[in-house]
């Protein structure tokens, strides 16, 4: 694995290898020490979980990490991304973890022959991809259901603006899960092949093993309008609507009392969500480990 840009680039074997490596890190059976490797974290969009769990993962496998501070960098003097990365490579970086609002920037950078010795890891690109989130969600789901084939997941909320939904759908399809998307029409976005779309919570949740809620991303709305009171009335996950036998997931951050009620979050059903965050560290250790071991830099 040279880069991690999107789930679609990974085979089932790649995903299983990352999963096994993350398991070995979690169980303490595997250690890694990359003290001669240098990774730069570049976050141009806000983040708590992804940024800090990449940093924790890097500490745990002894990678030298640098946090690029976009707002005090020469980007603010007009320097473009190509020159910025080029100069950071000249300083000695081996790899970049990048979150950016541009859907295609990381793909374009990774394809430049100029950067052929460098690895890029996508920490969230616009509305298109968040591969490490999908991998940590897969890891979390596997801790409840060892065989995913035939299991049913309902992804609900702001599907239209969600890179998490797109990456999860791409991954879970590879493992033959039944995938449902539940949202009002205005939040469904472009239809994805192999996914069943619902506007009725009752119908979508019937027989679901996993409910994955997504945040309403108001900051990514363009011309869309949403009546929040109607959304809460028809789509909120709470004690009345959450299926007893399903697990509840959310990538975070959560709009409390909008997509999920606070009382449900505070119940046993809410516990999976922090496990997702915890698992993010093992998955990011595994992703960085696999890239470094494959490339050797
Ligand atoms: N799930 C996720 O990407 O969270 P952050 O935006 O806090 O990194």
Short mmCIF file of C-alpha atoms and ligand atoms in Angstrom, two decimals:
data_model
loop_
_atom_site.label_atom_id
_atom_site.label_comp_id
_atom_site.label_asym_id
_atom_site.label_seq_id
_atom_site.Cartn_x
_atom_site.Cartn_y
_atom_site.Cartn_z
CA UNK A 1 0.00 0.00 0.00
CA UNK A 2 1.73 3.14 -1.23
CA UNK A 3 -1.00 5.64 -0.31
CA UNK A 4 -4.41 5.51 1.32
CA UNK A 5 -6.61 7.82 -0.74
CA UNK A 6 -9.93 5.99 -0.97
CA UNK A 7 -11.46 2.64 -0.03
CA UNK A 8 -12.13 1.80 -3.68
CA UNK A 9 -8.34 1.43 -4.17
CA UNK A 10 -8.13 -1.35 -1.55
CA UNK A 11 -8.73 -5.06 -2.12
CA UNK A 12 -10.50 -7.26 0.42
CA UNK A 13 -7.05 -8.67 1.27
CA UNK A 14 -5.69 -5.15 1.88
CA UNK A 15 -8.58 -4.43 4.25
CA UNK A 16 -8.17 -7.75 6.05
CA UNK A 17 -4.42 -7.11 6.41
CA UNK A 18 -5.06 -3.70 7.98
CA UNK A 19 -7.69 -5.29 10.23
CA UNK A 20 -5.32 -8.06 11.37
CA UNK A 21 -2.50 -5.58 11.97
CA UNK A 22 -4.82 -3.34 14.04
CA UNK A 23 -5.92 -6.39 16.07
CA UNK A 24 -2.27 -7.26 16.76
CA UNK A 25 -1.58 -3.69 17.90
CA UNK A 26 -4.66 -3.70 20.14
CA UNK A 27 -3.71 -7.02 21.73
CA UNK A 28 -0.15 -5.78 22.31
CA UNK A 29 1.24 -8.61 20.13
CA UNK A 30 2.82 -6.23 17.66
CA UNK A 31 5.16 -3.32 18.27
CA UNK A 32 6.64 -0.96 15.72
CA UNK A 33 9.44 1.55 15.89
CA UNK A 34 9.78 3.94 12.99
CA UNK A 35 12.08 6.44 14.67
CA UNK A 36 13.76 7.32 11.35
CA UNK A 37 10.45 8.18 9.59
CA UNK A 38 8.93 11.66 9.38
CA UNK A 39 5.22 12.31 8.91
CA UNK A 40 3.52 15.67 8.54
CA UNK A 41 -0.13 16.08 9.61
CA UNK A 42 -1.89 18.75 7.53
CA UNK A 43 -5.44 19.56 8.63
CA UNK A 44 -7.15 22.31 6.64
CA UNK A 45 -10.55 21.43 8.15
CA UNK A 46 -11.47 21.11 11.80
CA UNK A 47 -10.91 17.79 13.54
CA UNK A 48 -10.74 16.33 17.02
CA UNK A 49 -10.87 12.53 16.63
CA UNK A 50 -8.99 12.01 13.37
CA UNK A 51 -6.20 14.50 14.08
CA UNK A 52 -5.53 13.44 17.65
CA UNK A 53 -5.84 9.71 16.96
CA UNK A 54 -3.37 9.98 14.09
CA UNK A 55 -1.03 11.76 16.50
CA UNK A 56 -1.59 9.08 19.16
CA UNK A 57 -1.01 6.33 16.56
CA UNK A 58 2.21 8.03 15.44
CA UNK A 59 3.43 8.29 19.05
CA UNK A 60 2.66 4.62 19.68
CA UNK A 61 4.71 3.45 16.68
CA UNK A 62 7.45 6.01 17.29
CA UNK A 63 7.10 7.98 14.08
CA UNK A 64 8.43 11.53 14.17
CA UNK A 65 5.37 13.73 13.68
CA UNK A 66 5.01 17.34 12.65
CA UNK A 67 1.76 19.30 12.71
CA UNK A 68 1.51 21.78 9.87
CA UNK A 69 -0.25 24.90 11.14
CA UNK A 70 -2.08 26.12 8.05
CA UNK A 71 -3.17 29.43 9.56
CA UNK A 72 0.40 30.55 10.39
CA UNK A 73 2.03 28.99 7.32
CA UNK A 74 3.16 30.57 4.06
CA UNK A 75 -0.10 29.31 2.49
CA UNK A 76 -1.37 32.61 3.93
CA UNK A 77 1.20 34.45 1.80
CA UNK A 78 -0.21 32.77 -1.32
CA UNK A 79 2.01 29.68 -1.58
CA UNK A 80 0.16 26.82 -3.28
CA UNK A 81 -0.10 23.21 -2.09
CA UNK A 82 2.39 21.87 -4.63
CA UNK A 83 5.13 24.27 -3.48
CA UNK A 84 4.19 23.72 0.15
CA UNK A 85 4.48 19.93 -0.08
CA UNK A 86 7.61 20.23 -2.24
CA UNK A 87 9.33 22.32 0.42
CA UNK A 88 8.23 20.00 3.23
CA UNK A 89 9.70 17.07 1.27
CA UNK A 90 12.93 19.05 0.93
CA UNK A 91 12.91 19.47 4.72
CA UNK A 92 12.71 15.66 5.03
CA UNK A 93 9.07 14.50 5.29
CA UNK A 94 8.37 10.94 4.17
CA UNK A 95 4.57 11.02 4.31
CA UNK A 96 1.62 13.38 4.68
CA UNK A 97 -1.69 12.91 6.49
CA UNK A 98 -4.02 15.38 4.80
CA UNK A 99 -7.53 16.64 5.53
CA UNK A 100 -8.84 19.17 3.01
CA UNK A 101 -12.18 20.43 1.78
CA UNK A 102 -11.17 19.75 -1.85
CA UNK A 103 -12.55 16.36 -3.01
CA UNK A 104 -9.68 15.70 -5.43
CA UNK A 105 -6.57 17.45 -4.09
CA UNK A 106 -5.01 14.45 -2.32
CA UNK A 107 -5.61 12.22 -5.35
CA UNK A 108 -3.93 14.78 -7.62
CA UNK A 109 -0.93 15.19 -5.29
CA UNK A 110 -0.48 11.43 -4.95
CA UNK A 111 -0.41 10.99 -8.74
CA UNK A 112 2.32 13.58 -9.34
CA UNK A 113 5.46 11.81 -10.46
CA UNK A 114 7.29 14.59 -8.63
CA UNK A 115 6.13 13.07 -5.34
CA UNK A 116 6.69 9.43 -6.26
CA UNK A 117 8.81 8.76 -3.17
CA UNK A 118 6.18 10.22 -0.83
CA UNK A 119 3.06 8.64 0.72
CA UNK A 120 -0.27 10.39 1.24
CA UNK A 121 -2.92 9.31 3.74
CA UNK A 122 -6.40 10.76 3.40
CA UNK A 123 -7.78 12.07 6.71
CA UNK A 124 -10.95 13.33 5.01
CA UNK A 125 -11.38 14.89 1.56
CA UNK A 126 -14.39 17.17 1.08
CA UNK A 127 -17.60 15.21 0.67
CA UNK A 128 -15.90 12.31 -1.10
CA UNK A 129 -13.80 10.07 1.14
CA UNK A 130 -12.76 9.33 4.73
CA UNK A 131 -11.07 5.93 4.40
CA UNK A 132 -9.61 5.59 7.89
CA UNK A 133 -13.08 6.28 9.35
CA UNK A 134 -14.54 3.46 7.26
CA UNK A 135 -11.71 1.14 8.32
CA UNK A 136 -12.22 1.91 12.01
CA UNK A 137 -15.98 1.45 11.58
CA UNK A 138 -15.32 -1.93 9.93
CA UNK A 139 -13.02 -2.85 12.85
CA UNK A 140 -15.76 -1.85 15.31
CA UNK A 141 -18.51 -3.74 13.45
CA UNK A 142 -16.26 -6.85 13.35
CA UNK A 143 -16.02 -6.77 17.14
CA UNK A 144 -19.80 -7.39 17.24
CA UNK A 145 -20.32 -9.51 14.11
CA UNK A 146 -17.45 -11.72 12.94
CA UNK A 147 -19.19 -12.55 9.63
CA UNK A 148 -20.59 -9.45 7.92
CA UNK A 149 -22.12 -11.25 4.93
CA UNK A 150 -25.88 -10.75 4.92
CA UNK A 151 -25.88 -8.36 7.89
CA UNK A 152 -27.91 -5.17 7.42
CA UNK A 153 -26.68 -1.64 8.13
CA UNK A 154 -28.83 1.48 7.95
CA UNK A 155 -26.82 4.66 7.46
CA UNK A 156 -29.00 7.61 8.38
CA UNK A 157 -28.70 11.39 8.44
CA UNK A 158 -26.94 13.76 6.09
CA UNK A 159 -25.91 11.21 3.46
CA UNK A 160 -25.63 13.91 0.77
CA UNK A 161 -22.70 15.70 2.38
CA UNK A 162 -21.05 12.70 3.99
CA UNK A 163 -17.64 11.34 3.07
CA UNK A 164 -18.10 8.83 5.92
CA UNK A 165 -21.19 7.34 4.23
CA UNK A 166 -19.42 7.05 0.86
CA UNK A 167 -16.34 5.34 2.31
CA UNK A 168 -18.40 3.00 4.49
CA UNK A 169 -20.63 2.01 1.58
CA UNK A 170 -17.59 1.30 -0.60
CA UNK A 171 -16.07 -0.87 2.12
CA UNK A 172 -19.12 -2.74 3.40
CA UNK A 173 -20.22 -3.63 -0.15
CA UNK A 174 -16.96 -5.56 -0.50
CA UNK A 175 -18.09 -7.73 2.44
CA UNK A 176 -21.59 -8.36 1.02
CA UNK A 177 -23.55 -6.45 3.64
CA UNK A 178 -27.07 -5.20 2.94
CA UNK A 179 -26.77 -1.42 2.90
CA UNK A 180 -29.68 0.92 3.48
CA UNK A 181 -29.62 4.71 3.48
CA UNK A 182 -32.35 6.55 5.37
CA UNK A 183 -32.87 10.30 4.98
CA UNK A 184 -35.35 12.85 3.72
CA UNK A 185 -35.02 13.17 -0.07
CA UNK A 186 -33.06 16.45 0.21
CA UNK A 187 -30.32 14.73 2.26
CA UNK A 188 -30.04 11.52 0.21
CA UNK A 189 -27.59 12.86 -2.38
CA UNK A 190 -26.67 10.98 -5.54
CA UNK A 191 -27.89 7.39 -5.45
CA UNK A 192 -25.16 4.75 -5.12
CA UNK A 193 -25.53 1.41 -6.88
CA UNK A 194 -26.24 -1.51 -4.58
CA UNK A 195 -27.75 0.65 -1.82
CA UNK A 196 -31.46 0.69 -0.89
CA UNK A 197 -32.84 4.14 -0.10
CA UNK A 198 -35.60 4.83 2.42
CA UNK A 199 -37.52 7.85 3.67
CA UNK A 200 -39.37 5.87 6.37
CA UNK A 201 -37.39 5.21 9.57
CA UNK A 202 -39.71 2.38 10.57
CA UNK A 203 -39.19 0.54 7.28
CA UNK A 204 -35.42 1.12 7.20
CA UNK A 205 -34.81 0.06 10.81
CA UNK A 206 -36.87 -3.15 10.48
CA UNK A 207 -34.34 -6.01 10.54
CA UNK A 208 -31.28 -3.73 10.79
CA UNK A 209 -28.29 -5.04 12.74
CA UNK A 210 -26.40 -1.74 12.73
CA UNK A 211 -27.69 1.82 12.82
CA UNK A 212 -25.03 4.33 11.77
CA UNK A 213 -26.11 7.94 12.34
CA UNK A 214 -24.42 10.87 10.61
CA UNK A 215 -24.16 14.53 11.57
CA UNK A 216 -26.20 17.13 9.73
CA UNK A 217 -23.32 19.09 8.16
CA UNK A 218 -24.84 22.54 7.92
CA UNK A 219 -21.41 23.97 6.99
CA UNK A 220 -21.51 22.03 3.69
CA UNK A 221 -25.05 23.07 2.71
CA UNK A 222 -25.26 25.14 -0.47
CA UNK A 223 -28.85 25.62 -1.66
CA UNK A 224 -30.38 22.86 0.44
CA UNK A 225 -32.94 23.67 3.11
CA UNK A 226 -33.89 21.47 6.03
CA UNK A 227 -36.63 21.88 8.60
CA UNK A 228 -34.86 20.70 11.75
CA UNK A 229 -38.09 20.18 13.73
CA UNK A 230 -39.42 17.90 10.98
CA UNK A 231 -36.09 16.08 10.83
CA UNK A 232 -36.12 15.43 14.59
CA UNK A 233 -39.75 14.29 14.48
CA UNK A 234 -39.23 11.85 11.62
CA UNK A 235 -35.59 10.74 11.86
CA UNK A 236 -34.21 11.17 15.37
CA UNK A 237 -32.83 7.99 16.93
CA UNK A 238 -34.10 7.71 20.49
CA UNK A 239 -35.48 5.14 22.93
CA UNK A 240 -38.66 4.85 20.86
CA UNK A 241 -37.03 4.42 17.48
CA UNK A 242 -33.76 2.53 18.17
CA UNK A 243 -34.15 -1.21 17.46
CA UNK A 244 -33.42 -3.34 20.57
CA UNK A 245 -31.15 -5.80 18.78
CA UNK A 246 -29.06 -3.36 16.76
CA UNK A 247 -25.83 -1.54 17.63
CA UNK A 248 -25.66 2.25 17.38
CA UNK A 249 -22.73 3.99 15.67
CA UNK A 250 -21.82 7.59 14.86
CA UNK A 251 -18.47 8.90 13.52
CA UNK A 252 -18.75 12.07 15.64
CA UNK A 253 -19.02 14.89 16.30
CA UNK A 254 -22.68 14.49 17.27
CA UNK A 255 -25.39 17.13 17.15
CA UNK A 256 -26.94 15.98 20.44
CA UNK A 257 -30.75 15.80 20.45
CA UNK A 258 -30.86 16.17 16.68
CA UNK A 259 -29.69 12.93 15.06
CA UNK A 260 -29.59 11.02 18.39
CA UNK A 261 -31.29 11.88 21.70
CA UNK A 262 -29.01 12.64 24.66
CA UNK A 263 -30.79 10.04 26.77
CA UNK A 264 -30.06 7.28 24.24
CA UNK A 265 -26.43 8.42 24.00
CA UNK A 266 -26.16 8.15 27.78
CA UNK A 267 -27.58 4.61 27.78
CA UNK A 268 -25.71 1.37 26.97
CA UNK A 269 -26.54 1.93 23.31
CA UNK A 270 -24.20 4.95 23.24
CA UNK A 271 -21.13 2.95 24.27
CA UNK A 272 -20.21 1.78 20.77
CA UNK A 273 -19.53 5.35 19.67
CA UNK A 274 -16.54 5.83 21.98
CA UNK A 275 -15.29 2.38 20.95
CA UNK A 276 -15.20 3.70 17.38
CA UNK A 277 -12.97 6.56 18.54
CA UNK A 278 -10.74 4.17 20.52
CA UNK A 279 -10.43 1.81 17.54
CA UNK A 280 -9.33 4.71 15.35
CA UNK A 281 -5.93 4.66 17.05
CA UNK A 282 -5.28 0.96 16.24
CA UNK A 283 -6.49 1.37 12.66
CA UNK A 284 -4.29 4.41 12.07
CA UNK A 285 -1.29 2.61 13.59
CA UNK A 286 -1.98 -0.26 11.16
CA UNK A 287 -2.42 2.00 8.12
CA UNK A 288 0.85 3.86 8.79
CA UNK A 289 2.64 0.60 9.60
CA UNK A 290 1.47 -1.02 6.36
CA UNK A 291 2.46 1.96 4.24
CA UNK A 292 5.92 2.18 5.80
CA UNK A 293 6.52 -1.60 5.62
CA UNK A 294 5.35 -1.73 1.98
CA UNK A 295 7.42 1.20 0.85
CA UNK A 296 10.36 1.00 3.17
CA UNK A 297 10.81 4.67 2.22
N1 LIG B 1 -15.10 11.35 12.71
C1 LIG B 1 -14.30 12.40 12.46
O1 LIG B 1 -13.72 12.55 11.37
O2 LIG B 1 -14.21 13.26 13.53
P1 LIG B 1 -13.30 14.57 13.54
O3 LIG B 1 -13.88 15.53 12.52
O4 LIG B 1 -13.37 15.09 14.95
O5 LIG B 1 -11.91 14.18 13.13
#
